[in-house]
PDB file of C-alpha atoms in Angstrom:
ATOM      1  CA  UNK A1266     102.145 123.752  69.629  1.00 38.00           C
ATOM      2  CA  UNK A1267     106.069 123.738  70.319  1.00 36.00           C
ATOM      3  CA  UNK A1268     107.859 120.495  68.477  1.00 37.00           C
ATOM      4  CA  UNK A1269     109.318 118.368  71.290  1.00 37.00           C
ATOM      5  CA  UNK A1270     112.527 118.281  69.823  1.00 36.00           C
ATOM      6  CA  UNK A1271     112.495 122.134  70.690  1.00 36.00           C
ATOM      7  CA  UNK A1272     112.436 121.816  74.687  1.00 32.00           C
ATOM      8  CA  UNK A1273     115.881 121.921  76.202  1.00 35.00           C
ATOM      9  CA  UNK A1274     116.344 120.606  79.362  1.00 32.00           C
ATOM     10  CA  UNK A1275     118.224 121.460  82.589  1.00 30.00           C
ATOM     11  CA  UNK A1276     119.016 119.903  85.544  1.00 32.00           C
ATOM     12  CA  UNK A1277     118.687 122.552  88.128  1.00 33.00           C
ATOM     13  CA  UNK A1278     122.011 121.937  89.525  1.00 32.00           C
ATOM     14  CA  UNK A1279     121.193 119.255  91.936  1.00 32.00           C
ATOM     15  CA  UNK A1280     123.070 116.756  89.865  1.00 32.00           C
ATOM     16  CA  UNK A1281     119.919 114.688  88.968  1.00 34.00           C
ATOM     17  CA  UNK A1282     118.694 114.234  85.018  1.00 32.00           C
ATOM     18  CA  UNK A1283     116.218 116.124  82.928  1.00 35.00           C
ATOM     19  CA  UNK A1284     112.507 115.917  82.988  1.00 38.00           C
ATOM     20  CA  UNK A1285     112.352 116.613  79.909  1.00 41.00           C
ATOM     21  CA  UNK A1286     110.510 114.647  77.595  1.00 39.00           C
ATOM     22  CA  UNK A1287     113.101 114.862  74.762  1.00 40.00           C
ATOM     23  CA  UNK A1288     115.853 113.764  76.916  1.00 40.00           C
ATOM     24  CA  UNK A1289     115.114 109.977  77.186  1.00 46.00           C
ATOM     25  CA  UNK A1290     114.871 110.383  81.012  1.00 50.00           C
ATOM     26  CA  UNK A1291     113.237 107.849  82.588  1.00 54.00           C
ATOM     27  CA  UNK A1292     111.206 110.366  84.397  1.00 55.00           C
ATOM     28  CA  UNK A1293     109.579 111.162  81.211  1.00 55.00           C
ATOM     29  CA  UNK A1294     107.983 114.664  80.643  1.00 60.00           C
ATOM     30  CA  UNK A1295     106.870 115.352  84.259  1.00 70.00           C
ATOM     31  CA  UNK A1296     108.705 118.785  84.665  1.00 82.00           C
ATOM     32  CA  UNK A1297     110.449 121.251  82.721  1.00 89.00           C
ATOM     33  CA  UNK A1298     112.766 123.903  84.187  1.00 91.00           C
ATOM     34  CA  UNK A1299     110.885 127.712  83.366  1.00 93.00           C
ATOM     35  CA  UNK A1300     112.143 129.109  79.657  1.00 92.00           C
ATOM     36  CA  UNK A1301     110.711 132.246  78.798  1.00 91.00           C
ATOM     37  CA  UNK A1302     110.556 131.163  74.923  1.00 92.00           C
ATOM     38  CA  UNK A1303     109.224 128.011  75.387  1.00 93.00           C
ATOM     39  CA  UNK A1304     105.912 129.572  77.950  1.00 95.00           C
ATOM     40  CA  UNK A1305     105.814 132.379  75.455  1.00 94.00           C
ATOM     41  CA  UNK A1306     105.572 129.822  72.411  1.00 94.00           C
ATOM     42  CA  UNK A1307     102.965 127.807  74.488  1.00 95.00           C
ATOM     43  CA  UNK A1308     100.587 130.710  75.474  1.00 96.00           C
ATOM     44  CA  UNK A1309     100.756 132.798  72.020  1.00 96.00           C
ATOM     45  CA  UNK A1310      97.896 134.458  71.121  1.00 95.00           C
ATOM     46  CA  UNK A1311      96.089 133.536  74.193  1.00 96.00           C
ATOM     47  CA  UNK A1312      94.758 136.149  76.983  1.00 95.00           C
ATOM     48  CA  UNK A1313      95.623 135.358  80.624  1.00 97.00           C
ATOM     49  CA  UNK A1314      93.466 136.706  83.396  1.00 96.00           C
ATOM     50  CA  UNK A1315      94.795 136.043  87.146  1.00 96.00           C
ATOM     51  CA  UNK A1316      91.930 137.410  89.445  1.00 94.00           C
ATOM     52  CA  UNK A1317      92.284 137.356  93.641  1.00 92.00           C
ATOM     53  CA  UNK A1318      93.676 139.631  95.856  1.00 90.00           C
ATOM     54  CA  UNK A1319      97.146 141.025  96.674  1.00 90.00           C
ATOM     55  CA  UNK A1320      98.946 137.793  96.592  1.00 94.00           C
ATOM     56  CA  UNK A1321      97.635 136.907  93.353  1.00 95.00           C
ATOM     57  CA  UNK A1322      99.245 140.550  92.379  1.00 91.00           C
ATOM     58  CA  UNK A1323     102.289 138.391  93.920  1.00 94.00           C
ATOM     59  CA  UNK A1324     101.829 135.766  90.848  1.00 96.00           C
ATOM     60  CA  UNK A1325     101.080 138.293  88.607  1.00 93.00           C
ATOM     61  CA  UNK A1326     104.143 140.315  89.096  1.00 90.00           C
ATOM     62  CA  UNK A1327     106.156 136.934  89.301  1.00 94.00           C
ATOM     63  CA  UNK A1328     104.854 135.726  85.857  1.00 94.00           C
ATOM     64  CA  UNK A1329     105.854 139.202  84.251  1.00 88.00           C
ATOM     65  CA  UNK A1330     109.385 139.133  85.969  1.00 90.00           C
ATOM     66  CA  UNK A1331     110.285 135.904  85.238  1.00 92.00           C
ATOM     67  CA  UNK A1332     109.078 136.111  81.466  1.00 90.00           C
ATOM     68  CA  UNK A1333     110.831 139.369  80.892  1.00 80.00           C
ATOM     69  CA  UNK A1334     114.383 137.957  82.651  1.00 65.00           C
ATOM     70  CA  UNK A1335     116.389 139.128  79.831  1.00 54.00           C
ATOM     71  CA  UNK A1336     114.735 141.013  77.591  1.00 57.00           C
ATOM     72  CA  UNK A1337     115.051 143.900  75.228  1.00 54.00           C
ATOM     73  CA  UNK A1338     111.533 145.070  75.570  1.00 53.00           C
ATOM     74  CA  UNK A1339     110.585 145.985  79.147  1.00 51.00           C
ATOM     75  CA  UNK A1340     107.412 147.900  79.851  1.00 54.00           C
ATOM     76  CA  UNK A1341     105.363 148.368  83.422  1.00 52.00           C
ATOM     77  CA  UNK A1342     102.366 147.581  84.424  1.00 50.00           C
ATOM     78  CA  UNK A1343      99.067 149.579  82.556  1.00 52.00           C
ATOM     79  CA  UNK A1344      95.695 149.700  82.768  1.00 49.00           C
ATOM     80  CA  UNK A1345      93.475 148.782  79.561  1.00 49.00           C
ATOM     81  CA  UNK A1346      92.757 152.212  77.592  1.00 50.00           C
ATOM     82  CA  UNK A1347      89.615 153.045  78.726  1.00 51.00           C
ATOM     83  CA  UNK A1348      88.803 150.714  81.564  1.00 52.00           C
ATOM     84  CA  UNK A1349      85.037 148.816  80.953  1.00 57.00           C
ATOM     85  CA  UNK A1350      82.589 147.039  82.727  1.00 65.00           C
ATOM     86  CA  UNK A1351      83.882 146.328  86.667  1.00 68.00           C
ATOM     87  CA  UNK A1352      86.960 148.197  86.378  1.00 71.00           C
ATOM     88  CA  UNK A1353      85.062 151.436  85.099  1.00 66.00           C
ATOM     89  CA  UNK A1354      82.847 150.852  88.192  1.00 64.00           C
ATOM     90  CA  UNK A1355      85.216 150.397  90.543  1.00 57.00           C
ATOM     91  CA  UNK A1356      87.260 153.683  89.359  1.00 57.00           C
ATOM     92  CA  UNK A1357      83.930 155.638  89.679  1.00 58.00           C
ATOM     93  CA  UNK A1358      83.200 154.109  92.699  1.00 57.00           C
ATOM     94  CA  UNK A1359      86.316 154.830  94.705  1.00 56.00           C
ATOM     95  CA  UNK A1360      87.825 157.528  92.541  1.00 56.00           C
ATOM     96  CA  UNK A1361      91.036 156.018  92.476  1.00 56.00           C
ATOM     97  CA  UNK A1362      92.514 155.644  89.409  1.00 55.00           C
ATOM     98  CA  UNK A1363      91.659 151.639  87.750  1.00 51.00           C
ATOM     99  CA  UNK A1364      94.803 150.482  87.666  1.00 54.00           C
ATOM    100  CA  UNK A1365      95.264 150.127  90.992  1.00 62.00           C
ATOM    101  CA  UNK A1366      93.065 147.199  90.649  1.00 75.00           C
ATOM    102  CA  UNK A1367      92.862 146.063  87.055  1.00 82.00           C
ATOM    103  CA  UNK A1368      95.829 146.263  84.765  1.00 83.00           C
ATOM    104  CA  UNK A1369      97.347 144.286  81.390  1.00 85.00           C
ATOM    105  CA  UNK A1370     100.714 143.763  79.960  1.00 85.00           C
ATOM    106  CA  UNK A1371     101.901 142.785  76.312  1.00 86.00           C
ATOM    107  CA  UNK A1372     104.485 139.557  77.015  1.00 88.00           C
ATOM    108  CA  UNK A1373     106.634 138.383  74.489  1.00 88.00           C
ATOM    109  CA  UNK A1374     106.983 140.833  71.934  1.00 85.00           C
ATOM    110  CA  UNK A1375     110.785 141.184  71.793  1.00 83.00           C
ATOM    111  CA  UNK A1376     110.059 137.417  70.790  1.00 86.00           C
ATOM    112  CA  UNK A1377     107.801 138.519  67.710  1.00 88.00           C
ATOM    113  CA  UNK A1378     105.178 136.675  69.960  1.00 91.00           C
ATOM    114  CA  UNK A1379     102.248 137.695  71.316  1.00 90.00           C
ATOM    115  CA  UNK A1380     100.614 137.116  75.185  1.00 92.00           C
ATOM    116  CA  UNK A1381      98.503 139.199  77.082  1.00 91.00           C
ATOM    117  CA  UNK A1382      98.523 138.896  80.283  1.00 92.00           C
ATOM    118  CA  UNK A1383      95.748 141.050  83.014  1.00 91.00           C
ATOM    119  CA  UNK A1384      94.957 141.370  86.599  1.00 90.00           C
ATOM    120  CA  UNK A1385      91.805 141.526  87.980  1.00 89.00           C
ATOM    121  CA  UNK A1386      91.481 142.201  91.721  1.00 86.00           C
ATOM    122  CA  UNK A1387      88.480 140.861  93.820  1.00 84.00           C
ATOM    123  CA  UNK A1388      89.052 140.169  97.227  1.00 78.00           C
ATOM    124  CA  UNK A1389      86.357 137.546  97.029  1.00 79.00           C
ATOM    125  CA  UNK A1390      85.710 135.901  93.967  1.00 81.00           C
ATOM    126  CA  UNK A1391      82.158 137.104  93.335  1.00 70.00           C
ATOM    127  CA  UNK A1392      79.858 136.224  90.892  1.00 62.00           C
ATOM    128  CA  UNK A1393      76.855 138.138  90.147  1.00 54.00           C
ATOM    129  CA  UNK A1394      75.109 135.385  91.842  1.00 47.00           C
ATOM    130  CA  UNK A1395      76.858 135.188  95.127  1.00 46.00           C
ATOM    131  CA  UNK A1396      77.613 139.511  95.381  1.00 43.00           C
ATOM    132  CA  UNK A1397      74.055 140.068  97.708  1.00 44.00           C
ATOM    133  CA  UNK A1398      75.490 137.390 100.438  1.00 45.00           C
ATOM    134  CA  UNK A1399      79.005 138.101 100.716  1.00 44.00           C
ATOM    135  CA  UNK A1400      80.133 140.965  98.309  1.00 46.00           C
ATOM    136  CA  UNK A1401      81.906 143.846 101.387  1.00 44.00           C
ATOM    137  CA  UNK A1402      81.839 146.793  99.028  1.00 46.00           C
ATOM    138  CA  UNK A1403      78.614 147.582  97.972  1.00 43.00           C
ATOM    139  CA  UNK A1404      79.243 150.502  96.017  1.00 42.00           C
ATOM    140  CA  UNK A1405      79.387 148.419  92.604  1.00 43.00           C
ATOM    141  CA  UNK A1406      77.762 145.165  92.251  1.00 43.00           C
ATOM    142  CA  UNK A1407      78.464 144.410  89.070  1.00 54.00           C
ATOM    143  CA  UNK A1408      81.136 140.937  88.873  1.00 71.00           C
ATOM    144  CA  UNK A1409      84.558 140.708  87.120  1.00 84.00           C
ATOM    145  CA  UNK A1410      83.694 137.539  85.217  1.00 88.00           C
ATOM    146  CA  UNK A1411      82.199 140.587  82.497  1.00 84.00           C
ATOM    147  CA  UNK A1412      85.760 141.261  81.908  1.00 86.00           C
ATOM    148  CA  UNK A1413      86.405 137.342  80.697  1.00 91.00           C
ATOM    149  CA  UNK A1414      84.174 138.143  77.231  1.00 89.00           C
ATOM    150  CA  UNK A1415      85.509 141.931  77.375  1.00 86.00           C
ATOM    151  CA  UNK A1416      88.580 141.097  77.041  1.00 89.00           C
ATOM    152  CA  UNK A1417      88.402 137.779  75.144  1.00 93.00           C
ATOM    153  CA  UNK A1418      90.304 135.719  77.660  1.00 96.00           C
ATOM    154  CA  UNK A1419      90.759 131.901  77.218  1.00 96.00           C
ATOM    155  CA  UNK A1420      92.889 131.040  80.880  1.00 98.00           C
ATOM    156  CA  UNK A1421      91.929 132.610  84.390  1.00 98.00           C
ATOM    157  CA  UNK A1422      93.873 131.482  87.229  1.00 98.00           C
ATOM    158  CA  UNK A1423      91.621 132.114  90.283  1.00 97.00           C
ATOM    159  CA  UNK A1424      92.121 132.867  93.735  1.00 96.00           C
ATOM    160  CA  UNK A1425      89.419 133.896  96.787  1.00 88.00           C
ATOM    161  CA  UNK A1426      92.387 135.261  98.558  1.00 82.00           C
ATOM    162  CA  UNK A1427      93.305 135.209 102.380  1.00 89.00           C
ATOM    163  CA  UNK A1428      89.936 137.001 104.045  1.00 88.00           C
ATOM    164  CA  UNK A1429      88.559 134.364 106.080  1.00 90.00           C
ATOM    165  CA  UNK A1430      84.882 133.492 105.843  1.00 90.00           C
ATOM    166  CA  UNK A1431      83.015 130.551 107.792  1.00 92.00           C
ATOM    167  CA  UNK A1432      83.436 127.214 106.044  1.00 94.00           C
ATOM    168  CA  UNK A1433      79.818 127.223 105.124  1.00 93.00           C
ATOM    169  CA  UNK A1434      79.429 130.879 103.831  1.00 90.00           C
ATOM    170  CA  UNK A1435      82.955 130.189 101.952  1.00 92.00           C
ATOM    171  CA  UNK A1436      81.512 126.638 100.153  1.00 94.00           C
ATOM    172  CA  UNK A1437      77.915 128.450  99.037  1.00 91.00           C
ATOM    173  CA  UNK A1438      79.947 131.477  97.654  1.00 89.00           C
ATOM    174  CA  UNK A1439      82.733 129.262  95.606  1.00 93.00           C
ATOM    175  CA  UNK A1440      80.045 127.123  94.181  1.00 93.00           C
ATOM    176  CA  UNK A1441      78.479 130.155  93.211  1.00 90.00           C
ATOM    177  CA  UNK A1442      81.249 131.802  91.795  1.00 91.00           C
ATOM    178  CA  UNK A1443      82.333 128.440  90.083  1.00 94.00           C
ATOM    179  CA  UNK A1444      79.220 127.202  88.692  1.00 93.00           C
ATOM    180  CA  UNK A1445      78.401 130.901  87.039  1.00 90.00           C
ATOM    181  CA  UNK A1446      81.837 130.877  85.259  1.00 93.00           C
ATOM    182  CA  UNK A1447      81.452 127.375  84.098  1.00 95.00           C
ATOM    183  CA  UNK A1448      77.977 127.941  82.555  1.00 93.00           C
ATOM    184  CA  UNK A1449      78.497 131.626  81.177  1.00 92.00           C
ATOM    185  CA  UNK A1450      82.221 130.184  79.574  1.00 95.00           C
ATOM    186  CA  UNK A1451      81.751 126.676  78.922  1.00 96.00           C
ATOM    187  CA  UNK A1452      85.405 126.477  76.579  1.00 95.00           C
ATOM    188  CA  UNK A1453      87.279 128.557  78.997  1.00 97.00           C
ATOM    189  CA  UNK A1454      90.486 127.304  81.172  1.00 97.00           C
ATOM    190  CA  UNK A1455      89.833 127.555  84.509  1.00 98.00           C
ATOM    191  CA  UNK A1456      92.945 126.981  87.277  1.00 98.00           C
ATOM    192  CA  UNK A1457      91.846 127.661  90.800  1.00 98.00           C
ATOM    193  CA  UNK A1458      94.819 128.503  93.023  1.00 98.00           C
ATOM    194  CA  UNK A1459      95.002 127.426  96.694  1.00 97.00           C
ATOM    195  CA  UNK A1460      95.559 129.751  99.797  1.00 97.00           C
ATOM    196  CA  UNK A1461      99.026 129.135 101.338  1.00 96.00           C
ATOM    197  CA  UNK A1462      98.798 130.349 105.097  1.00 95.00           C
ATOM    198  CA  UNK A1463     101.340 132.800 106.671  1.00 95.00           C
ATOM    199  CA  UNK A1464     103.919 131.237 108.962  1.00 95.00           C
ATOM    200  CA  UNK A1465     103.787 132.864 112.710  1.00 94.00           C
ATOM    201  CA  UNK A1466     107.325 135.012 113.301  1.00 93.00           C
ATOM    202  CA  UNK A1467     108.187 134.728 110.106  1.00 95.00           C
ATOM    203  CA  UNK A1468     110.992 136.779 111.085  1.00 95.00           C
ATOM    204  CA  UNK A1469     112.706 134.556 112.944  1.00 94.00           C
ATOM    205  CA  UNK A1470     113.210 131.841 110.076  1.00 96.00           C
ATOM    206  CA  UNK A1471     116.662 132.538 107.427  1.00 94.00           C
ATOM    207  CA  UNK A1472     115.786 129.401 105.575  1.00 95.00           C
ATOM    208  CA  UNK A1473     112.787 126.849 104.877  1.00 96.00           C
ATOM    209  CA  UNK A1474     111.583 124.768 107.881  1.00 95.00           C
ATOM    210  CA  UNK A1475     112.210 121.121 107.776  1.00 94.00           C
ATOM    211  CA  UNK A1476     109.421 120.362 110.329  1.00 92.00           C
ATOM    212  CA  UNK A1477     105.844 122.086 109.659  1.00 91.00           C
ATOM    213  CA  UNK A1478     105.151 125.324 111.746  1.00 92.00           C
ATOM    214  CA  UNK A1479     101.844 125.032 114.109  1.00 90.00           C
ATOM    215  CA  UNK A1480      99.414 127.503 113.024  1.00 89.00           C
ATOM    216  CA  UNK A1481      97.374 129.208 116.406  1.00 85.00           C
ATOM    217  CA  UNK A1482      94.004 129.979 116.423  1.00 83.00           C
ATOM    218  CA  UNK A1483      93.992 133.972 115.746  1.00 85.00           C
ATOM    219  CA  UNK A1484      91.597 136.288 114.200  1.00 86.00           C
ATOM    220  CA  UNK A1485      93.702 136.123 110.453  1.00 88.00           C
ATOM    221  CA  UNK A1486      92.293 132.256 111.140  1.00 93.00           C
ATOM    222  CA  UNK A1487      95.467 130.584 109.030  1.00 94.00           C
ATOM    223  CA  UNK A1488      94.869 127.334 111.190  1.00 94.00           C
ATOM    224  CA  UNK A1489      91.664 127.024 108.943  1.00 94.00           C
ATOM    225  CA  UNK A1490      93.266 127.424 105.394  1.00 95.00           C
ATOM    226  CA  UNK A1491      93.803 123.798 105.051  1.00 95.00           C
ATOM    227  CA  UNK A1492      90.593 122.870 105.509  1.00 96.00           C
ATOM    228  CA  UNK A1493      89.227 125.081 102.779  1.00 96.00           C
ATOM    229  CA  UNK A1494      91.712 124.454 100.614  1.00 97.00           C
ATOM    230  CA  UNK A1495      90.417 121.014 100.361  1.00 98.00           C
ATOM    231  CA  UNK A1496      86.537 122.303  99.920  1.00 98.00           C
ATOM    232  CA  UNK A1497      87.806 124.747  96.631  1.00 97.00           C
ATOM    233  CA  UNK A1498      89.679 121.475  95.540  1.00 98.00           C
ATOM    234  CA  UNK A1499      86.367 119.441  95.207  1.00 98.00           C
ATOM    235  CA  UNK A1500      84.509 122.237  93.897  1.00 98.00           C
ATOM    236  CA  UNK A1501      87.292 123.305  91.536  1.00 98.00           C
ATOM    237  CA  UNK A1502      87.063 119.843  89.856  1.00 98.00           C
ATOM    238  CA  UNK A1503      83.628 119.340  90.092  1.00 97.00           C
ATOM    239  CA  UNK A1504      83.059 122.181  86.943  1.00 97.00           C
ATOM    240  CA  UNK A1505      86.158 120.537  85.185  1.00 97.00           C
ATOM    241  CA  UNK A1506      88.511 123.117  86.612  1.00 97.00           C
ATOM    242  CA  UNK A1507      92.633 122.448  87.521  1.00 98.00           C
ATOM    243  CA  UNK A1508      93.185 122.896  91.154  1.00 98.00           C
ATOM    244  CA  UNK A1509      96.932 124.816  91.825  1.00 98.00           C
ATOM    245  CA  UNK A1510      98.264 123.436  94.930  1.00 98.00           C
ATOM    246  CA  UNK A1511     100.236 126.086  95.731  1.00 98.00           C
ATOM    247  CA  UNK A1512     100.363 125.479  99.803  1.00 97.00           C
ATOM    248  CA  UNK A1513     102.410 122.440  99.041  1.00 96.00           C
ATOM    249  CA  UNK A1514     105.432 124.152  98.352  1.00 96.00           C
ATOM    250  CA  UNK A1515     104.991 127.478 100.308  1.00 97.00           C
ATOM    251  CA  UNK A1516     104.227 125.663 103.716  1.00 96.00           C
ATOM    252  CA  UNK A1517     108.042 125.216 104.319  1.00 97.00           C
ATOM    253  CA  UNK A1518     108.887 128.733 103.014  1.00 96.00           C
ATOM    254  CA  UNK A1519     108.391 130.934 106.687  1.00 95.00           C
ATOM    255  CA  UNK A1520     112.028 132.335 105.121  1.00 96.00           C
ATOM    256  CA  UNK A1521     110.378 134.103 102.437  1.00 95.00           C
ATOM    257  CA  UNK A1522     107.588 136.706 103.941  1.00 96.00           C
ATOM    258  CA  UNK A1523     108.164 140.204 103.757  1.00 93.00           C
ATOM    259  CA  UNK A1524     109.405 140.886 107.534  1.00 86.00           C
ATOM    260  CA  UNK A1525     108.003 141.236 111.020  1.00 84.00           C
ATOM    261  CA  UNK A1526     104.538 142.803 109.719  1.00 88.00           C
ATOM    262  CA  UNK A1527     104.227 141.477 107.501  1.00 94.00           C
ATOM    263  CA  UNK A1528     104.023 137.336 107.508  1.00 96.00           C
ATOM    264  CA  UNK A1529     101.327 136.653 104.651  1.00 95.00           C
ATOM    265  CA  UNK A1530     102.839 138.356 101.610  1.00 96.00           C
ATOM    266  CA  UNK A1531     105.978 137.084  99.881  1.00 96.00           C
ATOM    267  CA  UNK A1532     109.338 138.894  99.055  1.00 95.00           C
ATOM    268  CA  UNK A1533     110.342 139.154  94.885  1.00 92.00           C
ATOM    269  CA  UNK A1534     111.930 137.024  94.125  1.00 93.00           C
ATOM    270  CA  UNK A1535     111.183 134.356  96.138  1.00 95.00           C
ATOM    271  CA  UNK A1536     108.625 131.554  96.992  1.00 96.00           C
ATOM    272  CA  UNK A1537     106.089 132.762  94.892  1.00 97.00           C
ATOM    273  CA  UNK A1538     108.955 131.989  91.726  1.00 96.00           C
ATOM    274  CA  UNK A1539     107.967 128.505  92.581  1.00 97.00           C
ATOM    275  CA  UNK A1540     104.792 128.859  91.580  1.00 98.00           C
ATOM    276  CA  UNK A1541     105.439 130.103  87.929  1.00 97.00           C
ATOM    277  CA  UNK A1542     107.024 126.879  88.232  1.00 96.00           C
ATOM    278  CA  UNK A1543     104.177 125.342  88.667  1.00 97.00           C
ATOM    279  CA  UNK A1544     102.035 126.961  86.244  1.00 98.00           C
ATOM    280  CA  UNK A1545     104.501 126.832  83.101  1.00 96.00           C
ATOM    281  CA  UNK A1546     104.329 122.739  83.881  1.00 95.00           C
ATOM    282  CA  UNK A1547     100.854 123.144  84.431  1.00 96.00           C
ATOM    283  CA  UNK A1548     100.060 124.921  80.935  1.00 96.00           C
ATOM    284  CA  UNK A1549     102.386 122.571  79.381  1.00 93.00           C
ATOM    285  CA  UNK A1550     100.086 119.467  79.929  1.00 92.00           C
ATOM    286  CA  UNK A1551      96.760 121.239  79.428  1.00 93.00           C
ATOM    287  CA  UNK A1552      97.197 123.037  76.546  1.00 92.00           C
ATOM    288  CA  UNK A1553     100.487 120.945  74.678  1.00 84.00           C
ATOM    289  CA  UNK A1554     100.354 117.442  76.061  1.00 62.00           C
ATOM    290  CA  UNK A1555      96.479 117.099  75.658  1.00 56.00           C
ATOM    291  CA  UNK A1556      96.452 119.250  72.598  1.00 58.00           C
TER     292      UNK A1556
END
C-alpha cells in the first residue's frame, strides 16, 4: 500500500483543483491524474491478465506505453517461454507462432518493482462450459481461464470483444463464462470491460462530437452494443465483479479511429489513453482504498 502523503496531484491543465486525496480538495480522492510510480507501487507483485480481442490488445498496448513513458528499461512484447495450456494449443492448432495471441511483459523494473502484465486473446470469452454452443474455432477446445492458475494471476480485465451474437446466445454464454471464473477463482479480481461501438465515417470527424452519432442498423450491428453492455453490467456484478464503462468516454471520440476502414479500432495514442485512466483510478479504490 502507497502512504497517502506519497500521491502528488495535478490539475490537468484545465485550471480546476486536485482530486487528490492529500490535497484537501473538496472533491476528495475521486481521481488521480496517471503516474507510472504510483500504478507500479499499487500493482507490485501482482499478475495482470487482460483477455478479449484486438481492442483489448488496444488496452494492453496502452497500459505498457503509458507505464513505460520515460523509462530506462524498454523491452517489447514476448511470449511466456514455453507457451502452456491454451496458448500451446492454439500454436499447434494454427501453426502460427503463440505470441501472436498470448504474450507477457515485465513492468516496472527500472523502478526496482515488479508487475507482470499478459494478454490473452479470445474473441469470445469462453469458458469450458459455454465452448460447445458458441466457441467458432473448433480446433482447440480447451478455455483460457487455465492460464489464470498457470500463471498465478490475481486481476483479469475482461472483454467479449466486438463479434456480435443475439442478445440471448450472448447472456447464456457471459453467465457461463462468468459464473465458471467466479467458482474455479473465488479470491480473484475480476473487471469486465464494456464494448464501445465504432462511430459511422469516422473519417469525417477532426475532433470529439458534442452531439451523439446515430448508429444504423448494419451487419457489424453497433446499434445493439448498448443494449448488451447493460446485460454484461448485471451479470458482471452479479459474481462480485467491477464493470469498466468504457463506452462512456469513447462514444464522443469518432476523432480517434484508425481511418476510413477502419472505424472500430483506435489510433495510439489516443482514446483508448483514457481508459488507463480509468483503470489506474479503478485499481486505486479496489486494491488501496478498500485495502
Amino acid at each position: 500500500m502507497v502512504p497517502e502523503n506519497e500521491v502528488e496531484g495535478r490539475d490537468g491543465g484545465t485550471g480546476g483543483s486536485s482530486t487528490s486525496s492529500s490535497t484537501g480538495s473538496k472533491c476528495g480522492g475521486l481521481w488521480e491524474w496517471f503516474d507510472p510510480l504510483r500504478f507500479c507501487q499499487v500493482l507490485d507483485g501482482r499478475r495482470v491478465l487482460i483477455v478479449g480481442d484486438s481492442i483489448s490488445m488496444l488496452l494492453a498496448d496502452a497500459i505498457r506505453f503509458n507505464v513505460r513513458l520515460g523509462a530506462k528499461d524498454w523491452d517489447s512484447r514476448v511470449r511466456w517461454g514455453e507457451p502452456t495450456g491454451y496458448c500451446k494449443r492454439y500454436r499447434n492448432a494454427t501453426k502460427e507462432p503463440a505470441d501472436k495471441r498470448c504474450w507477457t511483459l515485465h513492468l516496472c523494473t527500472d523502478l526496482g518493482l515488479s508487475v507482470r502484465l499478459f494478454f490473452v486473446r479470445d474473441y469470445y470469452l469462453n469458458s469450458t462450459e459455454a465452448v460447445n454452443d458458441f466457441m467458432v474455432d473448433k480446433s482447440f477446445d480447451e478455455s483460457w481461464m487455465g492460464e489464470i492458475a498457470a500463471q498465478n494471476i490475481s486481476i483479469v480485465v475482461m472483454n467479449r470483444g466486438a463479434h456480435y451474437i443475439p442478445d440471448d446466445q450472448f447472456e447464456r454464454q457471459m453467465r457461463s463464462t462468468l459464473l465458471a471464473l467466479r467458482q474455479t477463482h473465488p479470491d480473484l479480481l475480476i473487471i469486465v470491460r464494456n464494448t464501445p461501438a465504432g462511430h459511422p465515417q469516422c473519417w469525417l470527424h477532426r475532433k470529439p462530437v458534442k452531439q451523439l452519432l446515430k448508429l444504423p442498423h448494419t451487419d457489424w450491428h453497433w446499434d445493439g452494443y448498448a443494449a448488451q453492455n447493460e446485460i454484461l453490467k448485471r451479470l458482471a456484478e452479479g459474481v462480485g465483479g467491477v464493470y469498466m464503462d468504457v463506452n462512456a468516454s469513447a462514444v464522443w471520440r469518432a476523432d480517434g479511429h484508425i481511418g476510413r476502414w477502419d472505424c472500430l479500432h483506435y489510433c495510439h495514442p489516443g482514446p483508448v489513453d483514457t481508459w488507463v485512466q480509468l483503470l489506474h483510478n479503478m485499481l486505486l479504490g479496489l486494491l488501496v482504498e478498500r485495502g
